């Protein structure tokens, strides 16, 4: 199942280029997955309000999708857009590192 | 024994044959079924290939599909790399007997934030396994995860879980690992995979590299513990356990000529045993190759095929040189009875030599094999390696009843009986060629050091290379020791002179006696004549005496009668 969490794509976006396409890979409803989703949602709302799009991929249901983004660790967040592709693994509990990983904050 | 083996296998550990030549023999049947096996070794030691061959052979020979999860090379690269070894991965992939999954991690792309696990890898592997119903799995090299993922403690816990999970799914797996400095693997994978550990090694000694394989550990099974050389060629991996053939060959008592009549005579009149191993050893220039050429020539004359492995001279050089002693090998080459394989020993490692020799022997099926000289091989490997290789080669040949003749070069310093590669115990017949230096001259001598299972001469023969081939002649053995060459000839001449003088002396004495005899005879004759004369004289005397007696009596009678007559006549007259 693919869950879509929206910051309202297209609503406030100036153009399609500015939309952040994020994909979160999980394997079932584990505490880590749920935590990751919650953390991601919070960060996006804070920093990317209105211009992000989260797709959640459950590998238990679609195992063949693991190959495409070279997913090994669960949970993994993939920034599909804007390029380059970024991968952030873990439950996203360290907000600072998530922001660094997503290039929302320069590396210290 | 076979029964016992099956019982053992049934009761104990089940094994999965790898199909890799030789490996199943070392491991007594293959890898532990349903368990992971660790294959470790340095860069370029053949880990990936071993894993790939395990899957390919499994898919083709044992109908067990396999998943190859690569962490280093992409599927395209792998396909290209193993195509040179005759593995067509595309065909196997298309028929769902093989699945190559390339797992790629870019450290620079990854940011770690908090807790995670490797469920993604599990799902991916599980999906791959289920999609083709795999029985075999190769993870090559899972250690690259340590470079890609930042948290080793999580990784370790997950690897432990992964191997447990593979066991639970009863996958026969090969996990490859990079050789570490003080441990088997760089990241200590042997802690997790402990059922069977195979170590691959790629060593360079004297600029020649040799691959070796060792089963470090095999829980619950007996296995060969030695280091075995192995080879990667167009047939894939070949491990060469010398134990693979063993001493089980049957023998024949058929005899074949050595090509040198006098040598045949020395070997009980019939030559070598068919299928035996002949060692010709000697110092430089003692005629080893010539003896070999004679043997080959004799075999070809019988219409048997021969292979001549030359490590010192080129075929044309051998042919030219042998022509000078009256052996024409060219004709046999043209008739397809003789094949030369000339290579410098240093062109490749020992196992490669062995493999190429085995291949030629397999293809050509010769009855006679010459290796000239076997000692040159020791320039590419240690003595023990050469010996091991020879044992294997000899076992192979003996089981085919192929007669093998090896020449070895003995150093001038060492003992003649000590062959450099310690091959003496392997040989059945050992001809020793040696120099005999007497009187500022160097001559060749030959004797039979041993010859198993036949009566043989204990004599040293002088070995001559003539334009009609090798000739063996008796050496001079006399009161002044053993002599050869011109010393022998002069000694023989001296002996002849003495003999002649003796004979002349006898002749003279004989003549003397004869003269004496004649003189005596003459004397006898004269005596005889004298005797006859005396006898005659005597007879004459006797005759005269008789006559005289007769005449005397006559006279007496006459006188008497005259006296009577007188009376009577007077009377008558009166």
XYZ file of C-alpha atoms in Angstrom:
682
model
C 0.000 0.000 0.000
C 1.226 3.445 -0.731
C 0.255 6.070 1.650
C 0.357 9.580 0.531
C 0.958 12.368 2.904
C 0.590 15.704 1.413
C 1.652 19.156 2.102
C -0.734 19.952 -0.635
C 1.255 19.458 -3.810
C 0.294 21.937 -6.429
C -1.663 24.067 -4.018
C 0.957 26.536 -2.900
C 3.723 25.452 -5.197
C 5.078 27.951 -7.623
C 6.192 25.317 -10.106
C 6.692 21.543 -10.221
C 10.425 22.010 -9.854
C 10.112 23.273 -6.354
C 8.205 20.274 -5.118
C 10.158 17.950 -2.864
C 9.462 14.368 -3.694
C 10.238 12.189 -0.717
C 9.851 8.446 -0.474
C 9.915 6.606 2.806
C 10.624 2.888 2.715
C 9.274 0.842 5.613
C 8.610 -2.791 6.335
C 5.326 -3.135 8.095
C 3.993 -1.002 10.861
C 6.963 -1.273 13.164
C 7.596 1.269 15.879
C 10.629 2.472 13.977
C 8.610 2.994 10.804
C 5.869 4.822 12.596
C 8.387 7.009 14.383
C 10.132 7.771 11.138
C 6.915 8.773 9.438
C 5.893 10.982 12.319
C 9.318 12.634 12.467
C 9.352 13.188 8.722
C 5.922 14.703 8.720
C 6.919 17.103 11.467
C 10.119 18.222 9.752
C 8.377 18.722 6.427
C 5.621 20.738 7.977
C 8.219 22.946 9.618
C 10.586 23.440 6.753
C 8.853 22.533 3.522
C 5.298 23.473 4.155
C 3.258 23.321 1.056
C 5.940 22.073 -1.284
C 6.538 18.438 -0.444
C 5.130 15.097 -1.338
C 5.721 11.973 0.731
C 5.265 8.487 -0.641
C 5.459 5.602 1.804
C 6.482 2.261 0.371
C 5.855 -0.820 2.455
C 8.335 -3.444 1.287
C 6.437 -6.241 2.960
C 3.713 -5.597 0.454
C 5.858 -4.657 -2.513
C 9.194 -6.424 -1.959
C 10.251 -5.970 -5.572
C 10.513 -2.227 -5.017
C 13.522 -2.626 -2.744
C 15.839 -3.010 -5.704
C 14.974 0.223 -7.423
C 16.347 2.585 -4.844
C 18.909 0.094 -3.503
C 17.193 -0.147 -0.169
C 18.900 -2.174 2.509
C 18.200 -0.368 5.717
C 14.744 0.158 7.055
C 13.472 2.786 7.434
C 15.087 4.724 4.582
C 14.032 8.092 3.344
C 14.887 8.864 -0.251
C 14.859 12.372 -1.617
C 13.905 11.815 -5.237
C 13.560 15.490 -6.042
C 15.241 17.867 -6.144
C 18.380 16.108 -7.400
C 20.782 14.734 -6.373
C 19.229 11.691 -4.764
C 19.748 11.623 -1.032
C 19.218 8.755 1.330
C 18.639 9.059 5.006
C 18.452 5.906 7.062
C 17.070 5.502 10.553
C 13.963 6.631 12.353
C 14.737 10.307 11.596
C 14.824 11.072 15.304
C 17.864 13.310 14.941
C 16.210 16.294 13.333
C 19.419 18.171 12.821
C 20.948 15.376 10.810
C 17.803 14.935 8.774
C 17.952 18.592 7.833
C 21.617 18.257 6.920
C 20.838 15.121 4.982
C 18.080 16.826 3.055
C 20.300 19.820 2.351
C 17.929 22.040 4.290
C 20.770 23.116 6.485
C 24.448 23.360 5.539
C 26.837 20.921 7.128
C 28.385 22.327 10.237
C 33.313 -48.763 2.990
C 30.860 -47.140 0.677
C 28.061 -48.359 2.832
C 29.697 -46.893 5.873
C 30.066 -43.587 4.105
C 26.408 -43.334 3.215
C 25.416 -44.251 6.714
C 27.693 -41.587 8.020
C 26.178 -39.053 5.726
C 22.665 -40.038 6.533
C 23.253 -39.873 10.263
C 25.448 -36.818 10.169
C 25.647 -33.702 8.159
C 23.971 -33.538 4.793
C 26.066 -32.086 2.042
C 25.459 -30.290 -1.173
C 27.871 -31.016 -4.002
C 29.406 -27.895 -5.440
C 30.220 -29.472 -8.767
C 33.601 -27.777 -8.662
C 36.216 -30.251 -9.740
C 38.173 -31.475 -6.759
C 36.429 -29.426 -4.101
C 33.816 -32.046 -3.420
C 36.571 -34.579 -2.901
C 38.362 -32.436 -0.365
C 35.184 -31.689 1.539
C 34.001 -35.256 1.285
C 30.870 -34.448 -0.619
C 30.425 -30.709 -0.773
C 29.278 -27.858 1.417
C 27.027 -28.278 4.441
C 23.448 -28.373 3.246
C 21.266 -25.544 4.424
C 24.098 -23.727 6.144
C 26.287 -20.789 5.269
C 29.895 -21.329 4.296
C 32.472 -18.603 4.536
C 34.906 -18.267 1.666
C 37.641 -15.820 2.439
C 40.722 -14.676 0.646
C 42.630 -11.689 -0.563
C 41.930 -9.609 -3.615
C 41.935 -11.661 -6.776
C 41.983 -14.984 -5.004
C 38.899 -16.235 -6.813
C 36.190 -15.817 -4.184
C 33.576 -14.396 -6.520
C 34.299 -17.014 -9.096
C 34.019 -19.842 -6.609
C 30.666 -18.503 -5.529
C 29.484 -18.084 -9.088
C 30.604 -21.529 -10.123
C 28.815 -22.967 -7.104
C 25.587 -21.417 -8.375
C 26.090 -22.172 -12.050
C 26.987 -25.809 -11.422
C 24.116 -26.048 -8.974
C 21.705 -24.746 -11.565
C 23.010 -26.867 -14.434
C 24.111 -30.091 -12.782
C 21.987 -30.387 -9.675
C 18.869 -28.503 -10.661
C 19.168 -26.142 -7.728
C 18.455 -22.521 -8.635
C 20.583 -19.902 -6.975
C 20.665 -16.233 -6.067
C 23.831 -14.251 -6.436
C 23.744 -11.101 -4.396
C 26.633 -8.949 -5.405
C 27.790 -5.990 -3.384
C 30.720 -5.186 -5.607
C 30.061 -5.848 -9.249
C 26.963 -5.185 -11.284
C 25.132 -8.015 -13.009
C 26.468 -6.914 -16.408
C 30.028 -6.844 -15.183
C 29.663 -10.260 -13.600
C 28.130 -11.707 -16.734
C 31.005 -10.427 -18.801
C 33.609 -11.568 -16.323
C 32.445 -15.134 -16.086
C 31.638 -15.493 -19.780
C 35.341 -16.131 -20.356
C 34.992 -19.185 -18.144
C 32.198 -20.595 -20.209
C 29.320 -19.551 -17.955
C 26.379 -18.036 -19.781
C 24.586 -16.124 -17.052
C 22.037 -14.576 -19.397
C 20.726 -17.967 -20.433
C 20.500 -19.130 -16.832
C 18.809 -15.925 -15.780
C 16.298 -16.185 -18.598
C 15.381 -19.724 -17.607
C 14.985 -18.594 -13.985
C 17.718 -20.810 -12.704
C 19.868 -17.941 -11.594
C 19.212 -14.483 -10.293
C 21.905 -11.887 -9.981
C 21.041 -8.975 -7.727
C 23.406 -6.069 -7.512
C 23.238 -4.239 -4.217
C 24.920 -0.939 -4.364
C 25.477 1.498 -1.563
C 26.980 4.903 -1.923
C 28.252 6.118 1.383
C 28.144 9.735 0.262
C 24.426 9.500 -0.421
C 23.593 8.141 2.986
C 22.906 10.032 6.120
C 22.194 8.139 9.295
C 19.628 9.443 11.704
C 18.673 7.139 14.516
C 17.638 3.539 14.719
C 17.416 1.299 11.705
C 17.770 -2.319 10.656
C 18.530 -4.189 7.453
C 15.050 -5.467 6.861
C 15.273 -4.074 3.343
C 18.106 -6.461 2.531
C 16.194 -9.368 4.008
C 13.114 -8.532 2.014
C 15.114 -8.133 -1.115
C 16.948 -11.405 -0.674
C 13.797 -13.176 0.396
C 11.997 -11.895 -2.656
C 14.806 -13.039 -4.929
C 14.882 -16.470 -3.332
C 11.150 -16.917 -3.595
C 10.911 -15.703 -7.179
C 13.039 -18.560 -8.549
C 12.714 -21.068 -5.722
C 16.393 -20.824 -4.946
C 18.256 -23.418 -2.937
C 21.631 -21.741 -3.080
C 22.671 -18.226 -2.157
C 25.917 -16.364 -2.597
C 26.604 -13.063 -0.852
C 29.626 -11.421 -2.447
C 31.098 -9.586 -0.471
C 28.766 -8.657 2.307
C 31.630 -6.930 4.033
C 31.330 -3.990 1.706
C 28.329 -3.074 3.805
C 30.764 -2.050 6.502
C 32.074 0.586 4.172
C 28.620 1.723 3.117
C 26.776 1.801 6.405
C 27.980 3.969 9.215
C 27.023 1.946 12.256
C 29.007 -1.293 12.575
C 27.290 -2.439 15.740
C 23.895 -2.440 14.052
C 25.438 -4.129 11.051
C 26.937 -6.887 13.154
C 23.672 -7.582 14.876
C 21.914 -7.637 11.528
C 24.456 -9.943 9.930
C 24.048 -12.359 12.765
C 20.332 -12.221 12.161
C 20.858 -12.643 8.414
C 22.835 -15.845 8.765
C 20.321 -17.233 11.226
C 17.601 -16.325 8.791
C 19.424 -18.044 5.906
C 19.800 -21.155 8.013
C 16.134 -21.068 8.860
C 15.276 -20.841 5.197
C 17.700 -23.773 4.756
C 19.689 -22.024 2.097
C 23.074 -23.448 1.277
C 24.979 -20.221 1.165
C 28.431 -18.972 0.369
C 29.447 -15.742 2.018
C 32.655 -14.271 0.772
C 34.930 -12.151 2.868
C 38.071 -10.162 2.319
C 41.090 -11.582 4.071
C 41.985 -9.602 7.161
C 45.404 -8.887 8.530
C 45.292 -11.028 11.625
C 41.958 -12.690 11.159
C 40.371 -14.697 8.425
C 38.222 -11.784 7.358
C 38.629 -8.087 7.764
C 35.456 -7.630 9.772
C 35.424 -10.915 11.610
C 32.677 -12.635 9.641
C 34.022 -15.966 10.856
C 32.315 -15.168 14.156
C 28.944 -15.525 12.504
C 29.598 -18.148 9.873
C 31.279 -20.989 11.588
C 30.068 -24.173 10.007
C 32.477 -24.264 7.164
C 35.317 -21.927 6.338
C 37.317 -22.141 3.134
C 40.390 -20.033 2.706
C 41.628 -19.033 -0.723
C 45.115 -17.825 -1.180
C 47.015 -16.314 -4.009
C 50.688 -16.366 -3.309
C 53.555 -15.237 -5.407
C 56.761 -17.118 -4.985
C 59.647 -16.504 -7.342
C 57.421 -14.282 -9.454
C 55.033 -17.132 -10.112
C 51.662 -16.965 -8.517
C 49.913 -19.995 -7.226
C 46.363 -20.211 -6.061
C 45.688 -22.390 -3.097
C 42.620 -23.516 -1.275
C 42.318 -24.799 2.269
C 39.334 -25.950 4.228
C 40.062 -24.267 7.533
C 37.131 -25.723 9.323
C 34.175 -27.889 8.616
C 31.996 -28.502 11.584
C 30.662 -32.012 11.844
C 32.573 -33.443 8.932
C 35.925 -34.849 8.035
C 37.752 -32.936 5.359
C 41.133 -32.587 3.740
C 43.170 -30.146 5.786
C 45.996 -29.537 3.377
C 46.445 -26.579 1.151
C 45.481 -27.622 -2.314
C 46.557 -25.735 -5.383
C 43.741 -24.729 -7.644
C 43.413 -23.307 -11.035
C 41.088 -21.027 -12.880
C 40.837 -21.689 -16.561
C 38.196 -21.922 -19.234
C 36.598 -24.816 -17.389
C 36.229 -22.811 -14.214
C 37.880 -23.744 -10.960
C 39.792 -26.961 -10.653
C 41.114 -27.940 -7.269
C 43.794 -30.557 -7.403
C 43.758 -32.880 -4.486
C 46.483 -35.441 -4.899
C 44.373 -37.835 -2.939
C 41.719 -37.863 -5.583
C 42.999 -40.926 -7.369
C 44.977 -42.879 -4.855
C 46.826 -46.130 -5.180
C 44.118 -48.173 -6.738
C 45.293 -48.621 -10.276
C 45.543 -52.095 -11.692
C 48.774 -53.107 -13.312
C 49.752 -55.196 -16.257
C 52.767 -57.395 -16.655
C 53.064 -56.489 -20.308
C 56.519 -55.300 -21.219
C 57.500 -52.725 -23.783
C 60.814 -52.114 -25.398
C 63.016 -49.243 -24.339
C 64.122 -48.757 -27.926
C 67.657 -49.694 -26.994
C 68.218 -53.439 -27.415
C 71.019 -53.599 -24.924
C 68.938 -51.769 -22.332
C 66.128 -54.227 -22.881
C 68.601 -56.963 -22.098
C 69.613 -55.203 -18.934
C 65.982 -55.063 -17.877
C 65.500 -58.772 -17.895
C 65.483 -58.904 -21.678
C 62.080 -57.321 -22.204
C 62.169 -53.637 -21.337
C 59.910 -51.569 -19.116
C 56.541 -52.586 -17.737
C 53.625 -50.955 -19.502
C 52.103 -48.326 -17.275
C 55.177 -48.004 -15.136
C 57.045 -44.855 -14.337
C 60.591 -44.484 -15.493
C 62.964 -41.949 -14.138
C 66.108 -41.091 -16.033
C 68.372 -38.968 -13.937
C 71.792 -37.626 -14.542
C 73.985 -34.602 -14.708
C 73.998 -32.264 -17.663
C 74.798 -33.795 -21.014
C 74.607 -37.413 -20.006
C 72.088 -38.347 -22.671
C 68.781 -38.256 -20.845
C 66.839 -36.833 -23.744
C 68.367 -39.413 -26.065
C 67.073 -42.256 -23.926
C 63.668 -40.597 -23.923
C 63.775 -40.185 -27.701
C 64.606 -43.850 -28.162
C 61.646 -44.800 -26.054
C 59.316 -42.515 -27.995
C 60.678 -43.835 -31.265
C 60.052 -47.422 -30.162
C 56.510 -46.573 -29.060
C 55.692 -44.891 -32.366
C 57.124 -47.852 -34.226
C 54.599 -49.992 -32.380
C 51.951 -47.552 -33.556
C 51.318 -46.125 -30.094
C 50.759 -42.466 -29.494
C 53.190 -40.449 -27.459
C 53.359 -37.017 -25.981
C 56.641 -35.280 -25.369
C 56.480 -32.459 -22.823
C 59.615 -30.440 -23.317
C 60.569 -27.771 -20.849
C 64.038 -27.086 -22.133
C 64.198 -27.343 -25.881
C 61.875 -26.505 -28.708
C 60.383 -29.384 -30.726
C 62.441 -28.609 -33.805
C 65.568 -28.507 -31.731
C 64.835 -31.893 -30.241
C 64.051 -33.317 -33.667
C 67.275 -31.927 -35.110
C 69.373 -33.144 -32.221
C 67.857 -36.594 -32.267
C 68.427 -36.857 -36.004
C 72.138 -36.580 -35.265
C 71.962 -39.847 -33.369
C 69.915 -41.477 -36.076
C 66.420 -41.100 -34.645
C 63.898 -39.532 -36.972
C 61.090 -38.142 -34.840
C 59.756 -35.902 -37.598
C 58.070 -38.820 -39.354
C 56.068 -39.651 -36.223
C 54.988 -36.062 -35.797
C 53.792 -36.053 -39.397
C 51.945 -39.325 -38.903
C 50.201 -37.854 -35.896
C 51.636 -40.391 -33.491
C 53.845 -37.984 -31.642
C 52.933 -34.655 -30.177
C 55.366 -32.187 -28.758
C 54.306 -29.718 -26.096
C 57.125 -27.351 -25.473
C 56.791 -24.562 -23.002
C 59.020 -22.663 -20.721
C 58.152 -23.680 -17.174
C 57.942 -20.062 -16.170
C 55.097 -19.173 -18.538
C 52.616 -20.058 -15.910
C 52.220 -21.605 -12.520
C 52.497 -25.221 -11.665
C 48.804 -26.005 -11.540
C 48.330 -24.449 -14.917
C 51.043 -26.729 -16.232
C 49.424 -29.683 -14.587
C 46.031 -28.792 -15.936
C 47.293 -28.287 -19.457
C 49.200 -31.562 -19.298
C 46.160 -33.372 -17.999
C 44.079 -31.864 -20.738
C 46.466 -32.909 -23.483
C 46.704 -36.400 -22.032
C 42.937 -36.556 -21.847
C 42.511 -35.449 -25.433
C 45.382 -37.221 -27.129
C 45.245 -40.412 -25.050
C 48.905 -41.281 -25.414
C 50.438 -44.568 -24.375
C 53.765 -42.996 -23.634
C 54.389 -39.665 -21.972
C 57.761 -37.987 -21.673
C 58.486 -35.071 -19.395
C 61.881 -33.603 -20.122
C 63.066 -32.495 -17.672
C 60.805 -32.538 -14.717
C 63.297 -30.643 -12.608
C 62.743 -27.490 -14.584
C 59.307 -27.247 -13.072
C 60.827 -26.633 -9.693
C 61.783 -23.203 -10.938
C 58.141 -22.250 -10.677
C 57.216 -24.003 -7.474
C 58.663 -25.620 -4.441
C 59.845 -29.188 -4.443
C 56.911 -30.428 -2.467
C 54.516 -28.811 -4.884
C 56.219 -30.369 -7.845
C 56.156 -33.687 -6.110
C 52.477 -33.359 -5.334
C 51.822 -32.443 -8.918
C 53.810 -35.388 -10.180
C 52.001 -37.767 -7.885
C 48.749 -36.592 -9.311
C 49.953 -36.754 -12.875
C 51.419 -40.206 -12.336
C 48.282 -41.475 -10.690
C 46.296 -40.292 -13.640
C 48.656 -41.932 -16.075
C 48.927 -45.149 -14.130
C 45.192 -45.519 -14.042
C 45.222 -45.210 -17.841
C 48.169 -47.589 -18.122
C 50.217 -44.909 -19.736
C 53.935 -45.347 -19.425
C 55.655 -42.230 -18.212
C 59.285 -41.357 -18.578
C 60.639 -38.415 -16.645
C 64.081 -37.046 -16.883
C 65.623 -35.177 -14.024
C 68.722 -33.137 -13.974
C 70.932 -33.743 -11.014
C 73.194 -30.988 -9.895
C 76.885 -31.704 -9.931
C 77.152 -30.956 -6.260
C 74.343 -33.092 -4.962
C 74.279 -36.799 -4.548
C 73.298 -38.595 -7.708
C 70.755 -40.685 -5.936
C 68.990 -37.630 -4.623
C 66.613 -36.362 -7.226
C 65.693 -32.757 -6.871
C 61.995 -33.204 -6.686
C 62.127 -36.299 -4.580
C 60.524 -38.341 -7.283
C 62.496 -41.475 -6.619
C 59.836 -43.106 -4.517
C 57.301 -42.550 -7.251
C 59.217 -44.320 -9.924
C 59.275 -47.964 -10.828
C 62.383 -48.011 -12.931
C 65.246 -45.661 -12.363
C 68.069 -45.324 -14.820
C 71.011 -43.374 -13.635
C 73.324 -41.739 -16.109
C 76.617 -40.463 -14.880
C 79.907 -39.099 -15.974
C 82.951 -41.165 -15.475
C 86.062 -39.090 -15.493
C 89.268 -41.010 -16.015
C 92.495 -39.936 -17.579
C 91.427 -36.455 -18.590
C 88.374 -37.769 -20.344
C 84.694 -37.679 -19.624
C 82.618 -40.665 -20.569
C 79.038 -41.587 -20.002
C 78.067 -44.469 -17.867
C 74.669 -45.912 -17.149
C 73.237 -48.296 -14.677
C 69.882 -49.349 -13.371
C 69.433 -48.075 -9.871
C 66.208 -49.898 -9.403
C 63.510 -51.585 -11.366
C 60.543 -52.797 -9.459
C 59.231 -56.237 -10.158
C 61.789 -57.470 -12.662
C 65.226 -58.969 -12.746
C 67.708 -56.415 -13.896
C 71.375 -56.098 -14.503
C 73.573 -54.669 -11.793
C 76.314 -53.737 -14.239
C 77.510 -50.331 -15.199
C 77.470 -49.957 -18.934
C 79.329 -47.468 -20.968
C 76.852 -45.321 -22.784
C 77.800 -44.261 -26.289
C 75.952 -41.864 -28.526
C 76.595 -43.018 -32.042
C 75.038 -41.927 -35.310
C 72.918 -45.032 -35.073
C 71.594 -44.165 -31.681
C 72.477 -45.059 -28.166
C 74.774 -47.975 -27.723
C 75.589 -49.616 -24.467
C 78.817 -51.485 -24.159
C 80.529 -53.269 -21.334
C 82.942 -51.211 -19.399
C 86.376 -52.602 -18.627
C 86.354 -54.087 -15.208
C 89.659 -55.557 -14.216
C 92.262 -55.526 -11.529
C 93.027 -51.847 -12.140
C 89.407 -50.788 -11.594
C 86.682 -49.711 -13.980
C 87.735 -48.035 -17.164
C 85.814 -46.398 -19.950
C 86.480 -44.565 -23.169
C 89.997 -44.442 -24.498
C 91.337 -45.689 -21.204
C 89.209 -48.751 -21.718
C 90.413 -49.083 -25.278
C 94.076 -48.719 -24.362
C 93.658 -51.059 -21.441
C 91.977 -53.519 -23.702
C 94.809 -53.158 -26.209
C 97.350 -53.727 -23.506
C 95.516 -56.797 -22.452
C 95.394 -57.945 -26.011
C 99.163 -57.439 -26.342
C 99.840 -59.411 -23.226
C 97.538 -62.076 -24.453
C 99.340 -62.154 -27.767
C 102.716 -62.452 -26.085
C 101.355 -65.271 -24.016
C 100.094 -66.984 -27.046
C 103.368 -66.565 -28.865
C 105.221 -68.001 -25.921
C 102.975 -70.994 -25.890
C 103.401 -71.370 -29.582
C 107.107 -71.338 -29.149
C 107.045 -73.895 -26.385
C 104.796 -76.057 -28.382
C 107.222 -75.883 -31.240
C 110.049 -76.725 -28.897
C 108.295 -79.744 -27.595
C 107.424 -80.757 -31.071
C 111.049 -80.558 -32.124
C 112.058 -82.515 -29.112
C 109.449 -85.063 -29.905
C 110.669 -85.289 -33.423
C 114.247 -85.702 -32.232
C 113.185 -88.387 -29.876
C 111.184 -90.013 -32.543
C 114.186 -89.956 -34.813
C 116.226 -91.412 -32.027
C 113.614 -94.044 -31.511
C 113.651 -94.798 -35.208
C 117.440 -95.105 -35.279
C 117.400 -97.242 -32.194
C 114.746 -99.281 -33.761
C 116.883 -99.652 -36.857
C 119.860 -100.539 -34.708
C 117.739 -102.997 -32.872
C 116.621 -104.527 -36.123
C 120.182 -104.679 -37.345
C 121.259 -106.348 -34.125
C 118.357 -108.676 -34.368
C 119.282 -109.545 -37.888
C 122.838 -110.034 -36.839
C 121.656 -112.298 -34.114
C 119.456 -114.215 -36.478
C 122.291 -114.487 -38.816
C 124.507 -115.760 -36.030
C 121.905 -118.216 -34.964
C 121.479 -119.350 -38.547
C 125.181 -119.660 -38.937
C 125.348 -121.575 -35.714
C 122.640 -123.902 -36.852
C 124.311 -124.291 -40.139
C 127.522 -124.893 -38.393
C 125.911 -127.451 -36.113
C 124.245 -129.109 -38.995
C 127.318 -129.191 -41.036
C 129.235 -130.415 -38.018
C 126.871 -133.270 -37.556
C 126.901 -133.933 -41.211
C 130.601 -133.928 -41.058
C 130.481 -136.291 -38.180
C 128.155 -138.504 -40.050
C 130.203 -138.183 -43.051
C 133.306 -139.049 -41.163
C 131.527 -141.881 -39.568
C 130.174 -143.070 -42.834
C 133.415 -142.596 -44.420
C 134.895 -144.789 -41.755
C 132.193 -147.364 -42.252
C 132.381 -147.015 -45.928
C 135.931 -147.692 -45.807
C 135.304 -151.019 -44.221
C 132.363 -151.619 -46.331
C 133.991 -150.566 -49.501
C 136.980 -152.562 -48.705
C 134.822 -155.425 -48.222
C 132.942 -154.606 -51.215
C 135.917 -153.880 -53.242
C 137.573 -157.016 -52.074
